[in-house]
Amino acid sequence: MSLKSFLAYGAAFALSAVLAPAASADEGMWTFDNFPTAKVKETYGVDLNKAWFDKVQMAAVRISGCSASVVSPDGLVLTNAHCVISCAQNLASAQNDYVNDGFFTTTREEEKTCPGQTAEILLTITDVTADINAATKGLTGADFVKAQEAKSGELEKAGCGDDKTIRCQVIGFYQGGQYKLYKYRRYTDVRLVFYPEFKAGFFGGDPDNFNFPRFNLDSGFLRLYENGKPVKTPTYMKFATQAPKENELVFVAGNPGTTNRLLTVSQLETLRDVSTPTQQLMRSELRGRLIQFSEQSADNKRITTNPLNSLENGFKVGYGQQLALQDPKVMNAKRDEEAKLKAGMSTEDKAAYGDPWADIAAIQTTARELYLPNYFLESSLTSSNLFSYARTLVRAAKERSKPSAERLPEFADSRLPLTEKRLIDGSQIHPAHEQLRLEFYMLKTREYMTADSPITKLMLGKESPEGLSKRLVDGTKLADPKVRKALWDGGWAAIQASDDPMIQYALKLDDEALKLRKEYETKVTGPTRIAAEKIAKIRFKAYGTSTYPDATFSLRLSYGKVTGWDYRGVKVAPFTTFAGLYDRATGNDPFELSPKFAAAQAKIDPKVVYNFSSTNDIIGGNSGSPVINARGEVVGAAFDGNIHSLGGSYYYDGTLNRTVTVSSVAILEALDKVYGRTALVKELTGK
Amino acid sequence: MSLKSFLAYGAAFALSAVLAPAASADEGMWTFDNFPTAKVKETYGVDLNKAWFDKVQMAAVRISGCSASVVSPDGLVLTNAHCVISCAQNLASAQNDYVNDGFFTTTREEEKTCPGQTAEILLTITDVTADINAATKGLTGADFVKAQEAKSGELEKAGCGDDKTIRCQVIGFYQGGQYKLYKYRRYTDVRLVFYPEFKAGFFGGDPDNFNFPRFNLDSGFLRLYENGKPVKTPTYMKFATQAPKENELVFVAGNPGTTNRLLTVSQLETLRDVSTPTQQLMRSELRGRLIQFSEQSADNKRITTNPLNSLENGFKVGYGQQLALQDPKVMNAKRDEEAKLKAGMSTEDKAAYGDPWADIAAIQTTARELYLPNYFLESSLTSSNLFSYARTLVRAAKERSKPSAERLPEFADSRLPLTEKRLIDGSQIHPAHEQLRLEFYMLKTREYMTADSPITKLMLGKESPEGLSKRLVDGTKLADPKVRKALWDGGWAAIQASDDPMIQYALKLDDEALKLRKEYETKVTGPTRIAAEKIAKIRFKAYGTSTYPDATFSLRLSYGKVTGWDYRGVKVAPFTTFAGLYDRATGNDPFELSPKFAAAQAKIDPKVVYNFSSTNDIIGGNSGSPVINARGEVVGAAFDGNIHSLGGSYYYDGTLNRTVTVSSVAILEALDKVYGRTALVKELTGK
């Protein structure tokens, strides 16, 4: 009997790669304007040309929290099932349980708009580092943050004007070493075409999440619409009809969300000791509540499927991150890198920059002290959609009366359209679930801050979390989009006049919450950004731009090869097939075959490659990314990493870190044999 | 607005005391055979004589997981409400919700036996270090452990024979530096006399737990019975009718459960990185489940009150422990102490002992690897009483056929009576709650070990945690004490013949669980004990026995003074009064007055001291301990520590660490004015 647990020992990685100033083999989430083409040619013998990059960039799509790709000339977009599950949840009802039963269309008329969804395709990248630096020069604390945000909003507005089909976004790279204006083509009518039933898309559920071998049809299709018609997309990537071979070079184009590979050791220690453990404890208890809630009734189960899924995913990611942060080998390697960078500084640099690592370390005492108050007062309650609407309405009403540059960044002119769309589109509201979350975070605030703290007293008064959360959820009308629209349009006067208890509650908390946010910006965010810009400059001097920046949910390209891995003497093969799915099924959730897959067993080719692993360096946000071969064809949709990839927030280890992808051939086989989606197959293959 | 959270920054203590080889002022949980009488005299000017010690020892009582004291000549025993809540829960029914409504008696006939409860009074202490050392000499690994346990069982048997009114227990001190035989007078019929309603005993609930100022009537009374009659206890402590004064010297006599102040740094790191965080995540998720479960119905609320309370207490303790373990100041002080001890070793000692700290550090890799498998296969499922019964029955049947010295230690002859009593007495069984816990730990096993691990496969087969746990709980008859008795008496043949699904399931897991336990003893427990004995000897050479041993749930005496503390400029006063209770009440749970206290407000003297804080060094297990003045009177029952005391597992800081006590005068005032317990008041005061 082997007693090894992947999860328990996932962080015991080889660390050859941690320290390399230049990225090691296959490492990196590269921007399209700084891709190591020469290194790829040298390593894999493949010479990518401009046409290849142009096509991939124009076919790569950013959607809410995920990535995707255009795979037909008629605006058809491939992504993951878990990237469209919230759309399925929003379109569902007690009569149509799309989340568990799937959503299928035969004709385009059946395609339904996903509330709140947008799709963005990157058009151009412009360096605006000089503009940003000029705007913040000599400033400190909250002033630095405000000037930076104001200048970003101004550049965005200047870049895109009022054109709602374009979105401009200023993004910082290398923790502040570079600032670039990313200009996107923006689509706001995105419709659901295909989402498989839960048991097919999420076979193996949470236990198999981040594990491999895997057997998931974690794929879904959307379509871009404009003026009520599918968008013509002459630039698209072909859907491959052959699986990649072992050791074949593949690319992932997508939007990795966040990595923290360039943080300083003291910042990582704050994550290790404060932020991550706190969040893990919150996730665990909330998870226990949601599971118990979901077991109470079929309706509860339906409405919690997606939120629970997302919470469990977050927990597993956090678990892997915590293991990495606790690994002395990881932290020592980070320490060594800092020492090396410091030791390499010139006398002039030392005079100019001082010791920015020490500056950041000194900030950590305050960062730690402010973490919980900020978490509870500024973030936690927004876990309820209804409270989140109320806060957005209250703040938008306050902020819109100011000039754009004076506002909180999320309400700058350039960002208002998205904020408004998200607010008005909203999500389906399930009051019991909303109340559960509000009650939970009010309880946690009282517990962690103590009953006597001013924050708890402000939040609860003499009410109990149970009673207050119920009163707010029962009394509010904000579940109705028309009510939200009226309050948005009515501005500050409407907010002040509102007798909606959730609006009144958000108003009551707002001054203190904003005061705390400002304190955090003054004492933490501002000084951290200033020091981080210095470190970025020191790093550029040492290594040039032969490195890649941390992930920022912007378009990146990673390269790698299709391969398995060896861990503690166990060799994991890179491919799974449909045969493996049928072998793994136990008949019990979450290892139960979907009825459709069970029925199609005789028709399905068991040898078709279902999922595969590759060395590409990706992270959360990359979900749904096209995996692309050297010919520019989509060979699959990346949907996961292996368990070893969870340390990827902090470093990349090419010997173990793997991307997990559902293959295009499996998607085609399933569309044809399981779902009979003839039109979709034809659109993807021309046949 | 202050943004400080005690919980968040509780570990930022002054650490003056951590390093002191000789205990600093008021530090220490001293054994009765090594109390620093001279130091107390020097510090407080009080000279304790033998009569004082003898009386306190004979009046100090150990009960399940708690401490208590004899306070009348008729076997009346004072402890905490939270130490008798499980008795109230076991006696309760849907018709009599004693947990929430309280349990009150007017005559002795109404006193009810607490299932499973025993009470033990320490008679003598005998040093058996030489016997134990001789038995283990030259042995290693599991052989060392086995010989040590066998010799302990043998000494216990020799010390007590078959007399069921006496219990002998060999206890290791100083992590193995000394072994002593503790001989107790044992009472097995312990009856509930008084337990206050939940809202009085636990006013402030979890939010106020480990906080101060406090307002809890956390007290309860038991009575010792033998042959159906109250036991005569001529040696008892008087119940004080005056509150102690500020700075007055007070003692706590009780049974601190576990401290880890003498562990090595590498052991503490394993706690910090593996054991504590894992347990905290488990507690959090289970807590979420229990809260949601309890909110489903009044009956669910009733049956989960006590388990939830206990889980939340464990969580808060774990939270404080984790903060202490993460505090670099704590760990650096521990490192310095190790370095100092090592540096002070003589050449001969070095030759004789080598480097036992390095030995223990080397064991940690295995300790960490085996932690989760052991946790899941050997411990986790026993969170269900029904599974725990089944495992005990299966193992007892196997083990009793062997000679005592060959058995698992819990089944040695000297320990069988207690094991049998606990099994047969048992607890009230609530199937839905049992199923929730089994399902939970089966889910966690699959998650942490992965679905493909041999442990998960053994535990689940092709069943789901949800289905399997339901099948076992629905099918078992072990809730019936008669069924358990029959299986206990029937031995191995009855177990093998049983068609009870829980018995069959425990049987199925048992070989692998025991194999793992053995592996752990071989690779971790054995070598750790051997190294720890060496460290203890090195420490004795350096400091003599001027130090106190880690807590072992055996009788200890701590001393200190009644005082508050200063933390970050806030001065906390040592006393609260009944007036404060009425001020703090909000009308909402858990800050709602009990109806009885509300009704009695006009009668109660608001100036009576309710709770108070003192510098005594205590820890979990001390709950219910008498707090004693220099005249040997009980001035209260210790029921908690302040938030700073949570680091007490690893060190004592006299500037902040405080014991929290409910005063005897408050108990008398409440018995009289709130509850009208005339007979009880008379028994306590003679009036």
Coordinates of C-alpha atoms in Angstrom, one line a residue, chain A residues 1-9 206-208 211 272-273 277 280-281 284-285 287-289 291-293 295-296 315-316 319 326 368-373 436 439 444 446-455 458 462-464 466 512 515-516 519 568 584-586 588-591, chain B residues 1-9 206-208 211 272-273 277-278 280-281 284-285 287-289 291-293 295-296 315 319 326 368-370 372-373 436 439 444 446-455 458 462-464 466 512 515-516 519 568 583-586 588-591:
Chain A
M1 CA 0.0 0.0 0.0
S2 CA 1.4 3.3 -1.0
L3 CA 0.8 6.0 1.5
K4 CA 1.7 8.9 -0.7
S5 CA -0.7 11.8 -1.1
F6 CA 0.0 14.1 -4.0
L7 CA -1.7 16.9 -2.2
A8 CA 0.3 16.5 0.9
Y9 CA 3.6 16.4 -0.8
D206 CA -13.4 18.1 -7.0
P207 CA -11.4 14.9 -6.2
D208 CA -10.0 14.8 -9.7
N211 CA -5.2 15.6 -10.8
R272 CA 2.2 32.5 3.8
D273 CA 1.4 33.7 7.3
P277 CA -4.2 30.8 5.6
Q280 CA -8.3 29.0 3.3
L281 CA -10.0 28.9 6.7
S284 CA -13.3 25.7 4.3
E285 CA -16.0 26.8 6.6
R287 CA -17.6 25.2 1.9
G288 CA -19.0 23.1 4.8
R289 CA -22.0 25.4 4.9
I291 CA -22.3 21.4 1.0
Q292 CA -24.7 21.0 3.9
F293 CA -27.0 23.6 2.3
E295 CA -27.8 18.5 0.6
Q296 CA -31.0 20.0 2.0
F315 CA -9.5 26.0 -1.9
K316 CA -7.4 23.5 -3.8
Y319 CA -3.8 24.6 -0.6
Q326 CA 5.9 26.7 3.4
R368 CA -0.5 42.3 8.2
E369 CA -2.3 44.6 10.7
L370 CA -4.6 46.0 8.1
Y371 CA -5.3 42.7 6.3
L372 CA -8.2 41.5 8.4
P373 CA -10.0 44.8 8.9
L436 CA -26.0 32.3 3.9
E439 CA -24.5 35.8 7.6
K444 CA -16.5 35.8 10.8
R446 CA -17.4 39.3 14.8
E447 CA -15.2 36.3 15.5
Y448 CA -11.9 37.6 14.0
M449 CA -12.3 41.2 14.9
T450 CA -14.0 40.4 18.3
A451 CA -17.5 41.5 19.3
D452 CA -16.1 44.7 20.8
S453 CA -14.2 46.1 17.8
P454 CA -15.5 49.2 16.1
I455 CA -15.8 47.3 12.8
L458 CA -20.5 49.2 12.9
K462 CA -27.1 45.3 18.3
E463 CA -28.4 42.9 15.7
S464 CA -27.1 39.3 15.2
E466 CA -28.4 35.7 11.5
E512 CA -15.4 53.6 7.2
K515 CA -11.4 55.3 5.1
L516 CA -9.8 52.0 5.6
E519 CA -5.3 54.0 4.8
R568 CA 8.8 9.6 -6.9
R584 CA -12.9 5.0 -14.2
A585 CA -16.6 5.2 -13.8
T586 CA -17.9 3.7 -10.6
N588 CA -21.3 6.9 -8.0
D589 CA -21.0 10.7 -8.0
P590 CA -18.7 12.3 -9.0
F591 CA -17.4 9.2 -10.9
Chain B
M1 CA -11.8 53.6 15.0
S2 CA -9.4 51.1 16.3
L3 CA -8.7 48.4 13.8
K4 CA -6.9 46.1 16.1
S5 CA -8.0 42.5 16.4
F6 CA -6.9 40.6 19.4
L7 CA -7.1 37.4 17.5
A8 CA -5.1 38.6 14.6
Y9 CA -2.2 39.9 16.6
D206 CA -17.9 31.6 20.7
P207 CA -17.2 35.4 20.1
D208 CA -16.4 35.9 23.7
N211 CA -11.8 37.0 25.5
R272 CA 3.2 24.6 12.3
D273 CA 3.4 23.3 8.8
P277 CA -3.0 23.8 9.7
T278 CA -4.6 20.5 8.5
Q280 CA -7.7 23.8 11.4
L281 CA -9.0 23.3 7.9
S284 CA -13.4 24.9 9.7
E285 CA -15.2 22.9 7.1
R287 CA -17.9 23.6 11.6
G288 CA -19.6 25.1 8.5
R289 CA -21.5 21.8 8.1
I291 CA -23.7 25.3 11.8
Q292 CA -25.8 24.8 8.6
F293 CA -27.1 21.5 10.0
E295 CA -30.0 25.8 11.5
Q296 CA -32.1 23.2 9.7
F315 CA -10.7 25.9 16.4
Y319 CA -5.8 29.5 15.7
Q326 CA 4.3 31.4 13.0
R368 CA 5.2 14.6 7.9
E369 CA 4.7 12.0 5.3
L370 CA 2.8 9.7 7.6
L372 CA -2.2 12.4 6.7
P373 CA -2.5 8.7 6.1
L436 CA -22.6 13.9 8.7
E439 CA -19.4 11.4 5.3
K444 CA -11.7 14.5 3.2
R446 CA -10.6 11.0 -0.8
E447 CA -9.7 14.7 -1.3
Y448 CA -6.4 14.7 0.5
M449 CA -5.2 11.2 -0.3
T450 CA -6.7 11.4 -3.8
A451 CA -9.3 9.1 -5.3
D452 CA -6.7 6.7 -6.5
S453 CA -4.8 6.1 -3.2
P454 CA -5.0 2.7 -1.7
I455 CA -6.4 4.2 1.5
L458 CA -9.9 0.6 0.9
K462 CA -16.8 1.8 -5.4
E463 CA -19.2 3.5 -3.0
S464 CA -19.5 7.3 -2.5
E466 CA -22.5 10.0 1.0
E512 CA -4.3 -1.6 7.3
K515 CA -0.1 -1.6 10.0
L516 CA 0.1 2.1 9.6
E519 CA 4.9 1.9 10.9
R568 CA -0.9 48.0 23.2
D583 CA -24.7 46.1 30.1
R584 CA -23.4 43.7 27.6
A585 CA -26.7 42.0 26.8
T586 CA -28.0 43.0 23.3
N588 CA -29.6 38.8 20.4
D589 CA -27.9 35.5 20.6
P590 CA -25.2 34.9 21.9
F591 CA -25.5 38.1 23.9

